[in-house]
Short mmCIF file of N, CA, C and O in Angstrom, two decimals:
data_model
loop_
_atom_site.label_atom_id
_atom_site.label_comp_id
_atom_site.label_asym_id
_atom_site.label_seq_id
_atom_site.Cartn_x
_atom_site.Cartn_y
_atom_site.Cartn_z
N MET A 1 6.79 9.89 -2.98
CA MET A 1 5.34 9.88 -2.82
C MET A 1 4.87 8.61 -2.13
O MET A 1 4.25 8.67 -1.10
N MET A 2 5.20 7.47 -2.72
CA MET A 2 4.75 6.20 -2.16
C MET A 2 5.96 5.31 -1.99
O MET A 2 6.75 5.17 -2.91
N LYS A 3 6.10 4.73 -0.83
CA LYS A 3 7.21 3.82 -0.65
C LYS A 3 6.78 2.64 0.20
O LYS A 3 5.83 2.74 0.97
N ILE A 4 7.47 1.54 0.01
CA ILE A 4 7.21 0.36 0.82
C ILE A 4 8.08 0.47 2.05
O ILE A 4 9.31 0.52 1.95
N GLU A 5 7.47 0.58 3.21
CA GLU A 5 8.21 0.80 4.45
C GLU A 5 9.01 -0.43 4.85
O GLU A 5 10.18 -0.37 5.11
N LYS A 6 8.32 -1.56 4.95
CA LYS A 6 9.00 -2.77 5.41
C LYS A 6 8.13 -3.98 5.11
O LYS A 6 6.94 -3.86 4.87
N GLN A 7 8.75 -5.12 5.11
CA GLN A 7 8.03 -6.37 4.91
C GLN A 7 7.35 -6.75 6.23
O GLN A 7 7.88 -6.48 7.30
N ASN A 8 6.19 -7.34 6.13
CA ASN A 8 5.51 -7.84 7.33
C ASN A 8 6.35 -8.94 7.96
O ASN A 8 6.78 -9.86 7.28
N LYS A 9 6.60 -8.84 9.26
CA LYS A 9 7.42 -9.84 9.94
C LYS A 9 6.62 -10.52 11.02
O LYS A 9 6.87 -10.36 12.20
N GLY A 10 5.61 -11.29 10.60
CA GLY A 10 4.83 -12.05 11.55
C GLY A 10 3.79 -11.24 12.31
O GLY A 10 3.15 -11.76 13.21
N MET A 11 3.62 -9.98 11.96
CA MET A 11 2.61 -9.17 12.62
C MET A 11 1.23 -9.59 12.12
O MET A 11 1.08 -9.94 10.96
N PRO A 12 0.22 -9.55 12.97
CA PRO A 12 -1.14 -9.95 12.55
C PRO A 12 -1.81 -8.84 11.74
O PRO A 12 -2.62 -8.08 12.25
N LEU A 13 -1.41 -8.72 10.49
CA LEU A 13 -1.96 -7.69 9.61
C LEU A 13 -2.76 -8.34 8.49
O LEU A 13 -2.53 -9.49 8.15
N TRP A 14 -3.68 -7.59 7.92
CA TRP A 14 -4.40 -8.05 6.75
C TRP A 14 -4.53 -6.88 5.80
O TRP A 14 -4.47 -5.73 6.20
N CYS A 15 -4.73 -7.21 4.54
CA CYS A 15 -4.81 -6.20 3.48
C CYS A 15 -6.00 -5.28 3.73
O CYS A 15 -7.11 -5.74 3.99
N ALA A 16 -5.77 -3.97 3.64
CA ALA A 16 -6.83 -2.98 3.85
C ALA A 16 -7.86 -3.01 2.73
O ALA A 16 -8.97 -2.53 2.89
N ASN A 17 -7.50 -3.61 1.59
CA ASN A 17 -8.42 -3.64 0.45
C ASN A 17 -9.20 -4.95 0.38
O ASN A 17 -10.41 -4.94 0.41
N CYS A 18 -8.50 -6.08 0.30
CA CYS A 18 -9.20 -7.36 0.08
C CYS A 18 -9.24 -8.25 1.32
O CYS A 18 -9.78 -9.34 1.28
N LYS A 19 -8.64 -7.83 2.42
CA LYS A 19 -8.62 -8.54 3.70
C LYS A 19 -7.80 -9.83 3.68
O LYS A 19 -7.88 -10.63 4.60
N SER A 20 -6.99 -10.02 2.63
CA SER A 20 -6.09 -11.17 2.58
C SER A 20 -5.03 -11.03 3.66
O SER A 20 -4.64 -9.92 4.02
N GLU A 21 -4.55 -12.15 4.18
CA GLU A 21 -3.49 -12.10 5.19
C GLU A 21 -2.16 -12.58 4.63
O GLU A 21 -1.23 -12.84 5.38
N HIS A 22 -2.06 -12.71 3.30
CA HIS A 22 -0.86 -13.24 2.68
C HIS A 22 -0.05 -12.15 1.99
O HIS A 22 -0.60 -11.30 1.32
N ASP A 23 1.26 -12.20 2.17
CA ASP A 23 2.19 -11.32 1.46
C ASP A 23 1.86 -9.84 1.67
O ASP A 23 1.77 -9.06 0.72
N ILE A 24 1.71 -9.45 2.93
CA ILE A 24 1.34 -8.06 3.28
C ILE A 24 2.58 -7.18 3.36
O ILE A 24 3.60 -7.58 3.90
N LYS A 25 2.48 -6.01 2.80
CA LYS A 25 3.54 -5.01 2.92
C LYS A 25 2.93 -3.75 3.53
O LYS A 25 1.75 -3.46 3.34
N ILE A 26 3.74 -3.00 4.23
CA ILE A 26 3.28 -1.75 4.84
C ILE A 26 3.61 -0.62 3.86
O ILE A 26 4.76 -0.39 3.53
N ILE A 27 2.58 0.06 3.39
CA ILE A 27 2.74 1.12 2.39
C ILE A 27 2.56 2.48 3.08
O ILE A 27 1.63 2.67 3.84
N SER A 28 3.45 3.39 2.77
CA SER A 28 3.33 4.75 3.30
C SER A 28 2.99 5.69 2.16
O SER A 28 3.73 5.79 1.18
N LEU A 29 1.86 6.37 2.28
CA LEU A 29 1.43 7.34 1.26
C LEU A 29 1.64 8.74 1.80
O LEU A 29 1.32 9.03 2.94
N GLN A 30 2.18 9.61 0.95
CA GLN A 30 2.38 11.00 1.38
C GLN A 30 2.27 11.91 0.17
O GLN A 30 2.94 11.71 -0.83
N ASN A 31 1.36 12.89 0.25
CA ASN A 31 1.26 13.92 -0.78
C ASN A 31 0.55 15.14 -0.18
O ASN A 31 0.40 15.22 1.03
N ALA A 32 0.11 16.04 -1.01
CA ALA A 32 -0.48 17.29 -0.52
C ALA A 32 -1.78 17.03 0.26
O ALA A 32 -2.02 17.67 1.27
N GLU A 33 -2.60 16.09 -0.22
CA GLU A 33 -3.88 15.83 0.45
C GLU A 33 -3.72 14.90 1.65
O GLU A 33 -4.48 14.99 2.60
N ILE A 34 -2.76 13.98 1.56
CA ILE A 34 -2.57 13.00 2.63
C ILE A 34 -1.26 13.33 3.32
O ILE A 34 -0.20 13.25 2.70
N ASP A 35 -1.31 13.72 4.57
CA ASP A 35 -0.08 14.06 5.29
C ASP A 35 0.83 12.84 5.35
O ASP A 35 1.93 12.85 4.84
N LYS A 36 0.39 11.78 5.98
CA LYS A 36 1.10 10.51 5.94
C LYS A 36 0.15 9.44 6.44
O LYS A 36 -0.36 9.53 7.54
N THR A 37 -0.10 8.47 5.60
CA THR A 37 -1.00 7.38 5.95
C THR A 37 -0.27 6.08 5.72
O THR A 37 0.35 5.90 4.68
N ILE A 38 -0.35 5.19 6.68
CA ILE A 38 0.29 3.88 6.55
C ILE A 38 -0.80 2.84 6.37
O ILE A 38 -1.73 2.76 7.18
N ILE A 39 -0.70 2.09 5.29
CA ILE A 39 -1.74 1.14 4.92
C ILE A 39 -1.12 -0.24 4.68
O ILE A 39 -0.16 -0.35 3.93
N PRO A 40 -1.67 -1.29 5.29
CA PRO A 40 -1.22 -2.64 4.94
C PRO A 40 -1.91 -3.13 3.67
O PRO A 40 -3.13 -3.07 3.56
N LEU A 41 -1.13 -3.56 2.68
CA LEU A 41 -1.68 -4.07 1.43
C LEU A 41 -0.97 -5.36 1.03
O LEU A 41 0.23 -5.49 1.23
N CYS A 42 -1.73 -6.29 0.43
CA CYS A 42 -1.10 -7.50 -0.09
C CYS A 42 -0.44 -7.17 -1.43
O CYS A 42 -0.62 -6.09 -1.99
N LYS A 43 0.33 -8.10 -1.93
CA LYS A 43 1.11 -7.88 -3.16
C LYS A 43 0.21 -7.49 -4.34
O LYS A 43 0.52 -6.56 -5.07
N ASP A 44 -0.92 -8.19 -4.51
CA ASP A 44 -1.81 -7.92 -5.64
C ASP A 44 -2.44 -6.53 -5.55
O ASP A 44 -2.49 -5.79 -6.53
N CYS A 45 -2.91 -6.17 -4.35
CA CYS A 45 -3.54 -4.85 -4.18
C CYS A 45 -2.51 -3.73 -4.29
O CYS A 45 -2.82 -2.65 -4.79
N CYS A 46 -1.30 -4.00 -3.84
CA CYS A 46 -0.22 -3.01 -3.98
C CYS A 46 0.06 -2.75 -5.46
O CYS A 46 0.19 -1.61 -5.88
N LYS A 47 0.08 -3.83 -6.26
CA LYS A 47 0.30 -3.70 -7.70
C LYS A 47 -0.83 -2.90 -8.34
O LYS A 47 -0.58 -2.02 -9.17
N GLN A 48 -2.08 -3.19 -7.94
CA GLN A 48 -3.23 -2.45 -8.47
C GLN A 48 -3.14 -0.97 -8.11
O GLN A 48 -3.44 -0.11 -8.94
N LEU A 49 -2.74 -0.68 -6.88
CA LEU A 49 -2.61 0.71 -6.45
C LEU A 49 -1.53 1.43 -7.26
O LEU A 49 -1.72 2.56 -7.69
N MET A 50 -0.40 0.77 -7.48
CA MET A 50 0.67 1.36 -8.28
C MET A 50 0.18 1.68 -9.69
O MET A 50 0.45 2.75 -10.22
N GLU A 51 -0.56 0.72 -10.29
CA GLU A 51 -1.08 0.94 -11.64
C GLU A 51 -2.07 2.10 -11.65
O GLU A 51 -2.05 2.93 -12.55
N LEU A 52 -2.91 2.18 -10.63
CA LEU A 52 -3.89 3.27 -10.53
C LEU A 52 -3.18 4.61 -10.40
O LEU A 52 -3.54 5.58 -11.06
N LEU A 53 -2.15 4.67 -9.57
CA LEU A 53 -1.41 5.92 -9.39
C LEU A 53 -0.69 6.32 -10.67
O LEU A 53 -0.65 7.49 -11.02
N MET A 54 -0.14 5.36 -11.39
CA MET A 54 0.56 5.67 -12.64
C MET A 54 -0.43 6.19 -13.69
O MET A 54 -0.13 7.14 -14.39
N CYS A 55 -1.64 5.60 -13.75
CA CYS A 55 -2.65 6.07 -14.69
C CYS A 55 -3.10 7.47 -14.32
O CYS A 55 -3.26 8.34 -15.18
N ASP A 56 -3.28 7.71 -13.03
CA ASP A 56 -3.72 9.02 -12.55
C ASP A 56 -2.69 10.09 -12.86
O ASP A 56 -3.00 11.17 -13.33
N LEU A 57 -1.41 9.76 -12.65
CA LEU A 57 -0.35 10.72 -12.92
C LEU A 57 -0.21 10.99 -14.42
O LEU A 57 0.07 12.10 -14.83
N GLY A 58 -0.41 9.94 -15.23
CA GLY A 58 -0.29 10.09 -16.68
C GLY A 58 -1.40 10.92 -17.28
O GLY A 58 -1.23 11.53 -18.33
N GLY A 59 -2.58 10.91 -16.64
CA GLY A 59 -3.74 11.61 -17.19
C GLY A 59 -3.71 13.11 -17.00
O GLY A 59 -4.48 13.83 -17.60
N LYS A 60 -2.85 13.60 -16.15
CA LYS A 60 -2.83 15.04 -15.86
C LYS A 60 -1.90 15.81 -16.77
O LYS A 60 -0.99 15.32 -17.32
#
């Protein structure tokens, strides 16, 4: 469903959530609603997203 594609290697990216430019990872999301979306997220926002997804999955 969700995987970390690769570590940022000097590319000028910033977090899609908080606009931080530190510790960015490229996240690939794929499920029934999202065909494939690639989102740059920093470490903290990635952790928040993982927690949100785990809560969402647990609630169903």
